PDB file of C-alpha atoms and ligand atoms in Angstrom:
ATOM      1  CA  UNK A   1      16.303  -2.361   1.277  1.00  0.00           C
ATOM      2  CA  UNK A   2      17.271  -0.702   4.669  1.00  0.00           C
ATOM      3  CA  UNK A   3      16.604  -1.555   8.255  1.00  0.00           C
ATOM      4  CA  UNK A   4      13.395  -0.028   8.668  1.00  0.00           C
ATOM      5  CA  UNK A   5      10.003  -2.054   8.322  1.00  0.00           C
ATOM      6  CA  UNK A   6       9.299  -4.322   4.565  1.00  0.00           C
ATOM      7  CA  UNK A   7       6.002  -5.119   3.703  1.00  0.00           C
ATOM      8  CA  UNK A   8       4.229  -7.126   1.425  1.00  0.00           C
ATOM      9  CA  UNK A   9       0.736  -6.203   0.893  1.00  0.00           C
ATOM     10  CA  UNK A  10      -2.175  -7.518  -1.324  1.00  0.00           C
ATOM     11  CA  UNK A  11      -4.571  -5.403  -3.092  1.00  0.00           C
ATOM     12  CA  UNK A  12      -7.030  -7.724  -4.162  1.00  0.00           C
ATOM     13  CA  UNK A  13      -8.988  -5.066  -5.912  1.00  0.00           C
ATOM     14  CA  UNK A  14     -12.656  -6.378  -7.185  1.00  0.00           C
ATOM     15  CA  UNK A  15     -11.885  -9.804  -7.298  1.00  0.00           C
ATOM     16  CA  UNK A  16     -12.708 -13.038  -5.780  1.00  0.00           C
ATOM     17  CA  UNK A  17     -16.042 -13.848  -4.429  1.00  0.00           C
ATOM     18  CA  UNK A  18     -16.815 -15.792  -0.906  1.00  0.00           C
ATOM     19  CA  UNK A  19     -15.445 -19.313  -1.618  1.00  0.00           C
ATOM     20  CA  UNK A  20     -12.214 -18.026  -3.329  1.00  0.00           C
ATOM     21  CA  UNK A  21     -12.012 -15.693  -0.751  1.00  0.00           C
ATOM     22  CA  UNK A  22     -11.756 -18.018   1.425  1.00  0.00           C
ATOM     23  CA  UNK A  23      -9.682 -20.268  -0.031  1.00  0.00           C
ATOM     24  CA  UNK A  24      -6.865 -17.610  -0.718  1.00  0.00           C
ATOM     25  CA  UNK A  25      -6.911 -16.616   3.440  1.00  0.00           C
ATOM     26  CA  UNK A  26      -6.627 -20.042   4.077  1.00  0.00           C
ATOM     27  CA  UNK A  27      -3.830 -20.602   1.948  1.00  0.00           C
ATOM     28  CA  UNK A  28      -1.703 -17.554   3.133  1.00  0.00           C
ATOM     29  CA  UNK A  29      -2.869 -18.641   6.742  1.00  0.00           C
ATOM     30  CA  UNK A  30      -1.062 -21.878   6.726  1.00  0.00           C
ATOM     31  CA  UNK A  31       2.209 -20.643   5.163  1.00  0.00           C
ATOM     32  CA  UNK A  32       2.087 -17.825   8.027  1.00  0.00           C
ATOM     33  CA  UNK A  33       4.120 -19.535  10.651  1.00  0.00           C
ATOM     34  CA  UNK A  34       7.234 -19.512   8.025  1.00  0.00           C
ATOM     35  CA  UNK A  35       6.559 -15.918   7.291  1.00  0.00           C
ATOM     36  CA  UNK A  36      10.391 -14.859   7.556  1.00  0.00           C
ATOM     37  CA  UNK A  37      11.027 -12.590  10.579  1.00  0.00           C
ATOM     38  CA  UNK A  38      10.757  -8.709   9.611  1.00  0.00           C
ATOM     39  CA  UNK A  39       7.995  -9.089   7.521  1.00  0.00           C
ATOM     40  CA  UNK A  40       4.816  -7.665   7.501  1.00  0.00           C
ATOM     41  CA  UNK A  41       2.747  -9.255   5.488  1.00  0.00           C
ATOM     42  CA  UNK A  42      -1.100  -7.069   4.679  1.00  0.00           C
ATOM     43  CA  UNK A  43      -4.308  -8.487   2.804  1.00  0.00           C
ATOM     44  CA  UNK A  44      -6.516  -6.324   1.853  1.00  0.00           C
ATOM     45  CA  UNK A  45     -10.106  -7.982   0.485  1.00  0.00           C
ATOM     46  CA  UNK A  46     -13.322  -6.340  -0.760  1.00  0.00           C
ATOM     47  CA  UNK A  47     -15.122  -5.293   2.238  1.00  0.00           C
ATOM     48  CA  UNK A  48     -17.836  -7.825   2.184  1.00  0.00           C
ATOM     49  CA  UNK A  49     -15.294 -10.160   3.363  1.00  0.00           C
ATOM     50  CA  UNK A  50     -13.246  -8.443   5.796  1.00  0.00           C
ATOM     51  CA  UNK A  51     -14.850 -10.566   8.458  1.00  0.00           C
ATOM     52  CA  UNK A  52     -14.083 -13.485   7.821  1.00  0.00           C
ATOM     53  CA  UNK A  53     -10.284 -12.593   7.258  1.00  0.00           C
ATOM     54  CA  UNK A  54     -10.134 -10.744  10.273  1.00  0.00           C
ATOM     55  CA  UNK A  55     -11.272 -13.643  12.246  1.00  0.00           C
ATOM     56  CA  UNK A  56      -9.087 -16.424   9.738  1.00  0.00           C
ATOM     57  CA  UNK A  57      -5.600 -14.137  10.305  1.00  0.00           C
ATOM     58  CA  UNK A  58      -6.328 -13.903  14.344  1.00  0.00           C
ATOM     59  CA  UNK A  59      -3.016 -15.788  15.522  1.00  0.00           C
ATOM     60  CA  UNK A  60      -1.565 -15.781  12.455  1.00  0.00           C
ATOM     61  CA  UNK A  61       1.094 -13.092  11.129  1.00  0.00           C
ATOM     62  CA  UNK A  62      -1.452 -11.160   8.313  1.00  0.00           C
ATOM     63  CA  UNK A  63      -2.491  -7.837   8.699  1.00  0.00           C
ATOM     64  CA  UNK A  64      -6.267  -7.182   7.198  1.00  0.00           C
ATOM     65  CA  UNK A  65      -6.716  -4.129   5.324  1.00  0.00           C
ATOM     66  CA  UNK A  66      -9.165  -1.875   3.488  1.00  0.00           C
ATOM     67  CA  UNK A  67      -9.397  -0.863   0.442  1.00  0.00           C
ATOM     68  CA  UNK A  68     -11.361   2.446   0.805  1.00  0.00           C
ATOM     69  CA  UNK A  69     -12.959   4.265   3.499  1.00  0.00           C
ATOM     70  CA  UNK A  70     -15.471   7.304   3.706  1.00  0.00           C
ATOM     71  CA  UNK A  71     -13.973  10.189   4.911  1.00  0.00           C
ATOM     72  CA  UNK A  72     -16.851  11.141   7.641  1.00  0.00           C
ATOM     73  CA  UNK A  73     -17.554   8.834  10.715  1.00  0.00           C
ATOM     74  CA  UNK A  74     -21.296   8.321  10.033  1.00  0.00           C
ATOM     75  CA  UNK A  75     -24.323   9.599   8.436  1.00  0.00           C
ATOM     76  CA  UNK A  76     -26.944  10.103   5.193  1.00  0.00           C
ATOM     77  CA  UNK A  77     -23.596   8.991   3.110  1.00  0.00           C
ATOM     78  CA  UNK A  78     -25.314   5.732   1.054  1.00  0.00           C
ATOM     79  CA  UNK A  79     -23.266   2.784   0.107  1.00  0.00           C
ATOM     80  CA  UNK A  80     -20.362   4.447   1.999  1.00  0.00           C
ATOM     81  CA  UNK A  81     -17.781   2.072   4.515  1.00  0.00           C
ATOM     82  CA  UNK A  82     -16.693   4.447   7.632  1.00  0.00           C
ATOM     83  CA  UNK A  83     -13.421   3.970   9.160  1.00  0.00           C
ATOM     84  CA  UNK A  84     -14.999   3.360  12.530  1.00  0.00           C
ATOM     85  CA  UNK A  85     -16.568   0.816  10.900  1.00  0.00           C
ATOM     86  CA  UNK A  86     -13.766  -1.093   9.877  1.00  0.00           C
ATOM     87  CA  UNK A  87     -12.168  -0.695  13.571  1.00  0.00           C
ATOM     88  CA  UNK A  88     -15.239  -1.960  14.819  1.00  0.00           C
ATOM     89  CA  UNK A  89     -14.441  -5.382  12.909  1.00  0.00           C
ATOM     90  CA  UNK A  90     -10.591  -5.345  13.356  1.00  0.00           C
ATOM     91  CA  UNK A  91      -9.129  -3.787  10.146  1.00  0.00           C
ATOM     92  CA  UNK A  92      -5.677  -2.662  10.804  1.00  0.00           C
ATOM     93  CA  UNK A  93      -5.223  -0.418   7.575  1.00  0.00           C
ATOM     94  CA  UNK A  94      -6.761   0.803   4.432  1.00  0.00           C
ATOM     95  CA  UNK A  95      -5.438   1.825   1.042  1.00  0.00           C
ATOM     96  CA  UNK A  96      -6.066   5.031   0.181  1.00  0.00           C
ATOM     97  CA  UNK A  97      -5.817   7.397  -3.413  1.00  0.00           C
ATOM     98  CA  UNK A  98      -5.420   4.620  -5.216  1.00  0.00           C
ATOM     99  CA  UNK A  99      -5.238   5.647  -8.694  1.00  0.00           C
ATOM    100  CA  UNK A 100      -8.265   3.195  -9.663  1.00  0.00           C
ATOM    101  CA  UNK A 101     -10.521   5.271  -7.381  1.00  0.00           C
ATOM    102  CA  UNK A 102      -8.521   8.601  -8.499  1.00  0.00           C
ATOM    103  CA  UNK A 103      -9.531   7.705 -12.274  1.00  0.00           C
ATOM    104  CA  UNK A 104     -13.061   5.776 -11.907  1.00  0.00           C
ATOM    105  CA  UNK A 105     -14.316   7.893  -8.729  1.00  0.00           C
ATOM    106  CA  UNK A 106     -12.829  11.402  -9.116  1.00  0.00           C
ATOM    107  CA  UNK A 107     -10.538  11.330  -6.098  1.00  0.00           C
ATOM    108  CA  UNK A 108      -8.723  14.650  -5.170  1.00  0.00           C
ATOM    109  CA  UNK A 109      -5.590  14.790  -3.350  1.00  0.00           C
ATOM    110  CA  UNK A 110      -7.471  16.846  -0.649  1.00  0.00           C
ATOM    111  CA  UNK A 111     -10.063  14.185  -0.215  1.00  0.00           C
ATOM    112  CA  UNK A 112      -7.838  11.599   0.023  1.00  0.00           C
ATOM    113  CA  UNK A 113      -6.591  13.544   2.965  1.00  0.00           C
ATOM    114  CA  UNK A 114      -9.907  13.691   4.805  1.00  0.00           C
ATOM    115  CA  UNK A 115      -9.982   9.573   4.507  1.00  0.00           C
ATOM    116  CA  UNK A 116      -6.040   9.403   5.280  1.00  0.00           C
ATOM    117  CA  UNK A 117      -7.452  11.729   8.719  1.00  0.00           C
ATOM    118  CA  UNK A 118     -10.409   9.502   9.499  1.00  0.00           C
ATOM    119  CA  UNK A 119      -8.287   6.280   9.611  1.00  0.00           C
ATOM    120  CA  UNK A 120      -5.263   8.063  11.491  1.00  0.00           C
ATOM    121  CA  UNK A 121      -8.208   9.632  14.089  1.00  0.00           C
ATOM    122  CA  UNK A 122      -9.325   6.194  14.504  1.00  0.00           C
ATOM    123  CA  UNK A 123      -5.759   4.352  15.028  1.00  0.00           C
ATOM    124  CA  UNK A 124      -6.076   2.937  11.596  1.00  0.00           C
ATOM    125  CA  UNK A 125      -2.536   2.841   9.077  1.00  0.00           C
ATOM    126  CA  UNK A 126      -3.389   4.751   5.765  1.00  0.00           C
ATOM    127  CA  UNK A 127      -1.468   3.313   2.901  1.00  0.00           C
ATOM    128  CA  UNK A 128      -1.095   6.147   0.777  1.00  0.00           C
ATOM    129  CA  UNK A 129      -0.977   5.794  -2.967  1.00  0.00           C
ATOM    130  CA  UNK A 130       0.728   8.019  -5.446  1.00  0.00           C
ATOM    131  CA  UNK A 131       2.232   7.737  -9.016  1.00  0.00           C
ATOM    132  CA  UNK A 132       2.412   9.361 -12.034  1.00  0.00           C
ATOM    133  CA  UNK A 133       0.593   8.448 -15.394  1.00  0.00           C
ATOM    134  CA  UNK A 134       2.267   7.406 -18.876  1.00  0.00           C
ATOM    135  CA  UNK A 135       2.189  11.184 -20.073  1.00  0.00           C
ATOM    136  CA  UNK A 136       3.497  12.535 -16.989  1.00  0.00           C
ATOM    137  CA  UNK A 137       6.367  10.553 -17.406  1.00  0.00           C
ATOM    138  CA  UNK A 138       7.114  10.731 -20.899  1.00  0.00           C
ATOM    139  CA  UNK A 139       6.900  14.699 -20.200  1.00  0.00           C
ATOM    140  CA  UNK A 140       9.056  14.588 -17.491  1.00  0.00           C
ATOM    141  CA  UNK A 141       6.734  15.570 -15.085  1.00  0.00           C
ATOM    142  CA  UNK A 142       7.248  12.477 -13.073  1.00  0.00           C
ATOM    143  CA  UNK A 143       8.616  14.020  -9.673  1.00  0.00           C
ATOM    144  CA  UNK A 144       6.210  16.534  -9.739  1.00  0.00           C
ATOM    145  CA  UNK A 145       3.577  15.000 -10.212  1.00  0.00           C
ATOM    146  CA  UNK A 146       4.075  12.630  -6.970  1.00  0.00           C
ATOM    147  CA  UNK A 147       5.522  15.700  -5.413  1.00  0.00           C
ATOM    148  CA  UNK A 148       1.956  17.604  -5.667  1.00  0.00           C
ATOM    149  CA  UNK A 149       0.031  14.299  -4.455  1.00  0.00           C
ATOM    150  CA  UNK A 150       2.175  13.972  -1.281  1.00  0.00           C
ATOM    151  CA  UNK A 151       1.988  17.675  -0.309  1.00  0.00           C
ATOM    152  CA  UNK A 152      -1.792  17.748  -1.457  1.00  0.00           C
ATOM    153  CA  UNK A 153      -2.997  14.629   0.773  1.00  0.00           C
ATOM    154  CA  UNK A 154      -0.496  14.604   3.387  1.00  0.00           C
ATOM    155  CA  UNK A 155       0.619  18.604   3.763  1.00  0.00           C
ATOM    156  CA  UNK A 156      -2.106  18.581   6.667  1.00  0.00           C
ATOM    157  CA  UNK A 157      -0.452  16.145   9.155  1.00  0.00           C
ATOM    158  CA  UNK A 158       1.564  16.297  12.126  1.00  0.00           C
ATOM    159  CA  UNK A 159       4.814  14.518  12.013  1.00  0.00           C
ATOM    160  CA  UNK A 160       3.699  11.908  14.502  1.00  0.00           C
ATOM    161  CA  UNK A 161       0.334  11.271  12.326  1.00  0.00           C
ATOM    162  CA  UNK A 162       3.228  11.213   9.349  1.00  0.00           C
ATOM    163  CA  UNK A 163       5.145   8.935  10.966  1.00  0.00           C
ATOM    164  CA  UNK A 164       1.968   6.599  11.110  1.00  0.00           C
ATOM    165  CA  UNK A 165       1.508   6.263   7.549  1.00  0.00           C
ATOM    166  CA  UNK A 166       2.893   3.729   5.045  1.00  0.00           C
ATOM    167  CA  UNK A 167       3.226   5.236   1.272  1.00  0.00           C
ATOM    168  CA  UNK A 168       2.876   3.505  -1.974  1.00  0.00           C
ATOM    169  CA  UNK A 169       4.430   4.712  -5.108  1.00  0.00           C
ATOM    170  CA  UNK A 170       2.268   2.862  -8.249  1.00  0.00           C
ATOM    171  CA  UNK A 171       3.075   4.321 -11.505  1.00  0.00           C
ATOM    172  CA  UNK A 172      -0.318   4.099 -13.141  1.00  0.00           C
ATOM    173  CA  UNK A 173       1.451   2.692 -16.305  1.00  0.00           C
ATOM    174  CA  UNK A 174       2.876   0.074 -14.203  1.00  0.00           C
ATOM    175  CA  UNK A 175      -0.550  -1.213 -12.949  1.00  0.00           C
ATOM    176  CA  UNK A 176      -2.165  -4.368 -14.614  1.00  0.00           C
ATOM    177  CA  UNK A 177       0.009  -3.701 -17.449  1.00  0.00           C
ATOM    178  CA  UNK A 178       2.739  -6.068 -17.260  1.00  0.00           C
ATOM    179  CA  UNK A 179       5.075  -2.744 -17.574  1.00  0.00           C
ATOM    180  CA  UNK A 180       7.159  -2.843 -14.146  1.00  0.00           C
ATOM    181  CA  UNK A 181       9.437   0.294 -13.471  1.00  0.00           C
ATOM    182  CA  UNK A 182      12.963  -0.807 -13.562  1.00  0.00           C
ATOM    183  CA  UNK A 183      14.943  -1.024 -10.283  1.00  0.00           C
ATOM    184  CA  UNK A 184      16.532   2.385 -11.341  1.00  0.00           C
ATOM    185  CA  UNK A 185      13.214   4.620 -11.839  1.00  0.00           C
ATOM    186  CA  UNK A 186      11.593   2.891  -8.376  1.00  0.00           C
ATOM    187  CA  UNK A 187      14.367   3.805  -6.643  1.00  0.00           C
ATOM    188  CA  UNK A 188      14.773   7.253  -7.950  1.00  0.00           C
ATOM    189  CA  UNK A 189      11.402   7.882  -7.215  1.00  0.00           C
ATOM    190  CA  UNK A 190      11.329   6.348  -3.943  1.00  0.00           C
ATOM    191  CA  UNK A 191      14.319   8.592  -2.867  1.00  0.00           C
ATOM    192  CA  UNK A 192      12.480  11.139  -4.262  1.00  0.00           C
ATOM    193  CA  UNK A 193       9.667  10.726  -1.450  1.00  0.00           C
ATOM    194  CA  UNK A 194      12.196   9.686   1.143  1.00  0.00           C
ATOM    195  CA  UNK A 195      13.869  13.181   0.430  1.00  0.00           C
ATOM    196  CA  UNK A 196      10.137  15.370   0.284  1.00  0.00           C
ATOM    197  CA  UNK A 197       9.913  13.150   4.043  1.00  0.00           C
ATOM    198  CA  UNK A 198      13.018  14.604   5.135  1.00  0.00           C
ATOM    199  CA  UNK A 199      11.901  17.637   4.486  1.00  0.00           C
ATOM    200  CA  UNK A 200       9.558  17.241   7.548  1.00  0.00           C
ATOM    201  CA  UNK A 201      12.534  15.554   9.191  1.00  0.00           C
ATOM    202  CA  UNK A 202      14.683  12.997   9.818  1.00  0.00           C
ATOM    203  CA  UNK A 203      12.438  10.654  11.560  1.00  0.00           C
ATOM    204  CA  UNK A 204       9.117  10.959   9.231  1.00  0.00           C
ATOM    205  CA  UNK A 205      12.167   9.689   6.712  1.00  0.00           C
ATOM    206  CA  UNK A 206      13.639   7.082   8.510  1.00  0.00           C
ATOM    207  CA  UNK A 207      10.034   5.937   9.663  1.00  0.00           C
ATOM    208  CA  UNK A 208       7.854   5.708   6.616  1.00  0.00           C
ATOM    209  CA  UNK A 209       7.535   2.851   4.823  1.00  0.00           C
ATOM    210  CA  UNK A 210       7.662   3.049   0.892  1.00  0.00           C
ATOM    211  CA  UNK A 211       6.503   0.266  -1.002  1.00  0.00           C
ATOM    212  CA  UNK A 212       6.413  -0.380  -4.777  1.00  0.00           C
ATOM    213  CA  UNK A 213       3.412  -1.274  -6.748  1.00  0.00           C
ATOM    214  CA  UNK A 214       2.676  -1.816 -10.181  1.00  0.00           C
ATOM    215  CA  UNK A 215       3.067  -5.500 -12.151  1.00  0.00           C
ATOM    216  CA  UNK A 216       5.183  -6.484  -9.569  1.00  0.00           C
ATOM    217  CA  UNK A 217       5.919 -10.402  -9.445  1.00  0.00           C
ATOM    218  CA  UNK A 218       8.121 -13.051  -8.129  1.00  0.00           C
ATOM    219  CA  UNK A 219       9.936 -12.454 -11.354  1.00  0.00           C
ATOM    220  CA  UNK A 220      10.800  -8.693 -11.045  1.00  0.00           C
ATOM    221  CA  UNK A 221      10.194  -8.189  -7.043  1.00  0.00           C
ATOM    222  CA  UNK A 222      13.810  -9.644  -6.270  1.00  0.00           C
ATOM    223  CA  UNK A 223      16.027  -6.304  -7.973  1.00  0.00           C
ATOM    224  CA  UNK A 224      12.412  -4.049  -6.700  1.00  0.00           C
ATOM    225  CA  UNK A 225      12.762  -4.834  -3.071  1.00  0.00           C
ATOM    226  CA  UNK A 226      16.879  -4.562  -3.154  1.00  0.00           C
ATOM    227  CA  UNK A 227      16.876  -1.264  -3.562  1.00  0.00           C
ATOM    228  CA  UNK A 228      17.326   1.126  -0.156  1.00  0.00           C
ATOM    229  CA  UNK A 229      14.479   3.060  -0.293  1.00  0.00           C
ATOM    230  CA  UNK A 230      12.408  -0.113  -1.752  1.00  0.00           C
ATOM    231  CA  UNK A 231      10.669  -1.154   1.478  1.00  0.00           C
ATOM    232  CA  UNK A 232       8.724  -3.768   0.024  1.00  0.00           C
ATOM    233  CA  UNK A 233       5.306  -4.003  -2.518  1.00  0.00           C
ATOM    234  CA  UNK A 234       1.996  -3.382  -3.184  1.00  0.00           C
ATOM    235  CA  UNK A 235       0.801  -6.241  -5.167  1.00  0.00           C
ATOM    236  CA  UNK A 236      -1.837  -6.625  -7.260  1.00  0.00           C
ATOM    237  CA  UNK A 237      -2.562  -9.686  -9.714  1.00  0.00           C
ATOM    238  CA  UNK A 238       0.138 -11.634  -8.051  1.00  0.00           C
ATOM    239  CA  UNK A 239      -1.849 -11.418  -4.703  1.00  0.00           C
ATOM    240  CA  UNK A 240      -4.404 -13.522  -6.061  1.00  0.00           C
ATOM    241  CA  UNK A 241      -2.143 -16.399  -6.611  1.00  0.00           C
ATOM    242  CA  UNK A 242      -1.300 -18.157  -2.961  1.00  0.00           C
ATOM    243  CA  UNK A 243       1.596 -19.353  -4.610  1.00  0.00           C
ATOM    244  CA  UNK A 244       2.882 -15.927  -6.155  1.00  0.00           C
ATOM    245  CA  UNK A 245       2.388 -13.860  -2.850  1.00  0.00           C
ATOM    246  CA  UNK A 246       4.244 -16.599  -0.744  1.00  0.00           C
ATOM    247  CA  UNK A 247       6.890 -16.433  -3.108  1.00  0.00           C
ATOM    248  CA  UNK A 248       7.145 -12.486  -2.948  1.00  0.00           C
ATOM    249  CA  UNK A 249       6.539 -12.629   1.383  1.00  0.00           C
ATOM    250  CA  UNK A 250      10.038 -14.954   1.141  1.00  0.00           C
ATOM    251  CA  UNK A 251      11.307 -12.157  -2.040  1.00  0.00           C
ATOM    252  CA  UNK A 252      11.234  -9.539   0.598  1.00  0.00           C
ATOM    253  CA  UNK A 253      12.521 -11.628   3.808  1.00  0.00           C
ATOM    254  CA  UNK A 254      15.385 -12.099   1.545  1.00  0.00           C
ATOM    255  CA  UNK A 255      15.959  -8.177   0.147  1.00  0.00           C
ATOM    256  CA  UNK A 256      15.879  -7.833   3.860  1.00  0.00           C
ATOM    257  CA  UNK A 257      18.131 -10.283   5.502  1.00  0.00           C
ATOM    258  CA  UNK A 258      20.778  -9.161   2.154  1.00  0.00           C
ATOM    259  CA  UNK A 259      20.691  -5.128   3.493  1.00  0.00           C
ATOM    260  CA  UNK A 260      21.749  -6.227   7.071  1.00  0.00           C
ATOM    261  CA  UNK A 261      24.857  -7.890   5.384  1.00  0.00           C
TER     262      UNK A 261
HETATM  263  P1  13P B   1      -0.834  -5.063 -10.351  1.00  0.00           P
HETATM  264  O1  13P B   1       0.177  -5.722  -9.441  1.00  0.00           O
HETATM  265  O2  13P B   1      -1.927  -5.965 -10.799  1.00  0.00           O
HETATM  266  O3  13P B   1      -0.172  -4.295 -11.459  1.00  0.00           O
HETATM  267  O4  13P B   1      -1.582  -3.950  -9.427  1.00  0.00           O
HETATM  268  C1  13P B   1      -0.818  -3.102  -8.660  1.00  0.00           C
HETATM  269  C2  13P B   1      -1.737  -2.309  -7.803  1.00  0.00           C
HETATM  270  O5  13P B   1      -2.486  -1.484  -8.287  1.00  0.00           O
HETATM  271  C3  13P B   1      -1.748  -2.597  -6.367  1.00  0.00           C
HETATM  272  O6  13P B   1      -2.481  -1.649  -5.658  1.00  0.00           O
END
């Protein structure tokens, strides 16, 4: 891992319900004072209980995220969660083209785009998903797959906007699977996306986070998050465990302490 920022982020997905909830903030809300320095550690619940971990993690390291957003501020839009509206309550970030919501709800690269916008317009961190499926890969078509969701969602912004956004590469086979990508295919996929940053310059490069995601665990996350362009996870299942996401939050303080020797 290099010098620039590691986190450790939770996608709880559709789980948990008030009580658990709850429980789980607590949890990570106690450890958070030994949170080792460098850090950054993200939660990111269903939205009916943002709230309450927005007011649980005030003090306390933990950054609370989003899952989704709308991409309009307001409106006749049903059901929908604006990014104002998360401001309004002290959300930080939100996850965005995840491939969950690419498969189940039909996201397009360009729409993710429009929510990526909202949350930037509002001073909100997008974490931007991308990844490949199983037949991408086994064609080959890996890099260019990513390559077309990066310039697709992302080809609209600024480099200061760029420089605000945190990217995480989840190869769809990888999720909920048990499959992890070896060390060697995150990293060559992670340079990948460092190099299509570079391409808008060094500092968009040198700036972005890019975290890992897909059946990552305290079991794989220590060769994940030692690789330089490896700047930490996007965890899933583990994240539900207190235990498991401690253990990953130290994983990564580690990765990072070992790339400043
Ligand atoms: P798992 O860690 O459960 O594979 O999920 C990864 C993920 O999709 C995080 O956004």
């Amino acid at each position: 891992m290099n010098h620039m920022r590691t986190i450790v982020a939770g996608n709880w997905k559709m789980n948990t319900d008030l009580a658990s909830a709850e429980a789980l903030v607590e949890g990570l809300v106690k450890e958070a004072a030994a949170f080792p320095e460098g850090v950054e550690v993200v939660i990111a619940p269903p939205f009916p209980f943002l709230e309450m971990a927005v007011k649980r993690c005030t003090g306390a390291r933990i950054i609370v995220a989003a899952q989704n957003c709308h991409h309009h501020e307001k409106g006749a839009y049903t059901g929908e969660v604006s990014a104002v509206m998360l401001k309004s309550i002290g959300v930080k970030a939100c996850i965005v083209g995840h491939s969950e919501r690419r498969q189940y709800s039909g996201e397009s690269d360009k729409l993710i785009g429009e929510k990526a916008a909202a949350l930037l317009a509002q001073g909100l961190t997008p974490i931007f998903c991308c990844g490949e499926q199983k037949e991408e890969r086994e064609g080959g078509h890996h890099f260019d797959v990513v390559t077309e969701q990066m310039k697709g969602a992302l080809g609209r912004f600024s480099n200061p906007e760029l420089e605000r956004i945190v990217i995480a590469y989840e190869p769809v086979w990888a999720i909920g699977t048990g499959l992890t990508a070896s060390k060697e295919q995150a990293q060559e996929m992670h340079a990948h996306i460092r190099a299509l940053l570079h391409t808008h310059g060094a500092s968009v490069a040198e700036r972005v986070p890019i975290l890992y995601g897909g059946s990552c665990n305290p079991g794989n996350a220590e060769g994940l998050f030692a690789q330089a362009d490896v700047n930490g996870g996007l965890i899933g299942g583990a994240s539900l465990v207190v235990e498991q996401f401690l253990e990953l939050v130290r994983i990564a303080g580690a990765a990072q302490v070992g790339s400043r020797q």
